Coordinates of C-alpha atoms in Angstrom, one line a residue:
M1 CA 7.8 12.1 -4.2
I2 CA 4.7 10.2 -5.2
H3 CA 4.7 8.6 -8.6
F4 CA 1.3 8.8 -10.4
P5 CA 0.7 6.6 -13.4
S6 CA 0.5 8.7 -16.6
V7 CA -2.9 9.5 -17.8
K8 CA -3.1 8.4 -21.4
S9 CA -4.9 10.7 -23.9
L10 CA -6.6 13.4 -21.8
R11 CA -9.9 14.2 -23.3
G12 CA -10.4 18.0 -23.8
E13 CA -8.1 20.9 -22.9
L14 CA -6.4 20.8 -19.5
K15 CA -7.9 23.6 -17.4
R16 CA -6.5 22.8 -13.9
S17 CA -4.2 20.3 -12.3
E18 CA -3.5 20.1 -8.5
I19 CA -1.5 17.7 -6.3
R20 CA -2.5 17.7 -2.7
G21 CA -1.1 15.0 -0.3
N22 CA -1.1 11.7 -2.1
M23 CA -3.8 12.8 -4.7
R24 CA -3.6 14.4 -8.1
Y25 CA -6.7 16.2 -9.5
Q26 CA -7.0 17.1 -13.1
L27 CA -9.8 19.0 -14.9
T28 CA -10.2 19.3 -18.6
T29 CA -13.0 20.7 -20.7
K30 CA -14.3 17.1 -21.1
E31 CA -13.5 15.2 -17.9
F32 CA -12.6 15.1 -14.2
I33 CA -9.7 12.8 -13.2
Q34 CA -8.5 11.9 -9.7
Q35 CA -5.5 9.8 -9.0
R36 CA -4.1 8.0 -6.1
E37 CA -0.8 6.0 -6.3
S38 CA -2.3 3.1 -8.1
H39 CA -5.9 4.1 -8.9
T40 CA -7.2 6.5 -11.4
Y41 CA -10.9 7.7 -11.4
R42 CA -12.2 9.3 -14.7
I43 CA -15.6 10.9 -15.0
A44 CA -16.7 12.5 -18.2
L45 CA -18.3 15.9 -17.5
Q46 CA -21.2 14.9 -19.7
N47 CA -21.9 12.0 -17.3
I48 CA -22.1 14.2 -14.2
L49 CA -25.7 14.7 -13.1
G50 CA -24.8 17.0 -10.2
M51 CA -22.1 18.1 -7.8
T52 CA -22.8 19.3 -4.3
E53 CA -20.8 20.4 -1.3
C54 CA -21.4 18.0 1.6
D55 CA -22.7 19.5 4.8
E56 CA -21.4 18.7 8.2
K57 CA -24.2 16.1 8.9
E58 CA -23.5 14.2 5.6
T59 CA -19.7 14.3 6.3
K60 CA -20.2 12.7 9.8
N61 CA -22.4 9.9 8.3
L62 CA -19.6 8.8 6.0
K63 CA -17.5 6.0 7.5
M64 CA -14.2 6.9 5.8
S65 CA -11.0 7.9 7.5
W66 CA -10.3 10.8 5.2
T67 CA -13.5 12.7 6.0
N68 CA -11.6 14.7 8.7
S69 CA -9.1 16.1 6.2
S70 CA -10.5 19.6 5.7
K71 CA -7.0 20.9 5.0
Y72 CA -7.5 19.6 1.5
G73 CA -10.5 21.8 0.8
K74 CA -14.2 20.9 1.1
L75 CA -15.9 17.6 0.6
Y76 CA -18.0 17.2 -2.5
K77 CA -20.4 14.5 -3.7
I78 CA -20.4 14.0 -7.5
V79 CA -23.3 12.0 -8.9
A80 CA -22.7 10.5 -12.3
N81 CA -24.1 8.1 -14.8
A82 CA -20.7 6.4 -15.3
M83 CA -17.2 6.4 -14.0
F84 CA -14.1 4.5 -15.0
V85 CA -11.7 3.2 -12.4
I86 CA -8.3 2.3 -13.8
L87 CA -6.4 -0.2 -11.7
P88 CA -2.9 -1.6 -12.5
N89 CA -4.4 -4.7 -14.0
R90 CA -7.8 -3.7 -15.3
V91 CA -10.4 -1.0 -16.1
V92 CA -13.7 -1.1 -14.3
E93 CA -16.8 0.8 -15.4
Q94 CA -19.2 1.8 -12.7
R95 CA -22.7 3.0 -13.3
S96 CA -24.9 5.2 -11.1
V97 CA -22.0 6.5 -9.0
Q98 CA -21.9 8.7 -5.9
F99 CA -18.2 9.8 -5.7
Y100 CA -17.0 11.7 -2.7
T101 CA -13.8 13.8 -3.0
W102 CA -12.0 16.8 -1.5
L103 CA -11.8 19.8 -3.8
S104 CA -10.1 23.1 -3.3
P105 CA -12.4 26.1 -3.6
A106 CA -10.8 27.2 -6.8
F107 CA -11.0 23.7 -8.4
A108 CA -14.6 23.3 -7.4
E109 CA -15.5 26.7 -8.8
Q110 CA -13.8 26.0 -12.1
M111 CA -15.5 22.6 -12.3
E112 CA -18.9 24.1 -11.6
A113 CA -18.4 26.6 -14.3
L114 CA -17.5 23.9 -16.8
L115 CA -20.6 21.9 -15.8
S116 CA -22.8 24.9 -16.2
N117 CA -21.4 25.8 -19.6
P118 CA -20.2 22.6 -21.3
V119 CA -17.7 22.8 -24.1
T120 CA -18.8 20.9 -27.2

């Protein structure tokens, strides 16, 4: 079993949590969190400018080994003003981010609903 670092103080109410392969995905009313064994990516929903499903052409242009893993859902591109990457020894803030991730259809639908109707 994969050990994920605990996420300290989730912002907002937890709406969905999924573990697929070696990744954990969490969605709250305020943020999207994706975790690998030693990396945590946190994007506040208010910082997300848009989220689109990648088409086949865009997927082929990505030079990443995990672009063939359609068993995990569909590949999405999240464009955001800011994202925090939490590593074992530091936290890095990235600006103007294009973040690619696999989302299950149900997860993507719920995330799109929260982006369309933000909770204040």
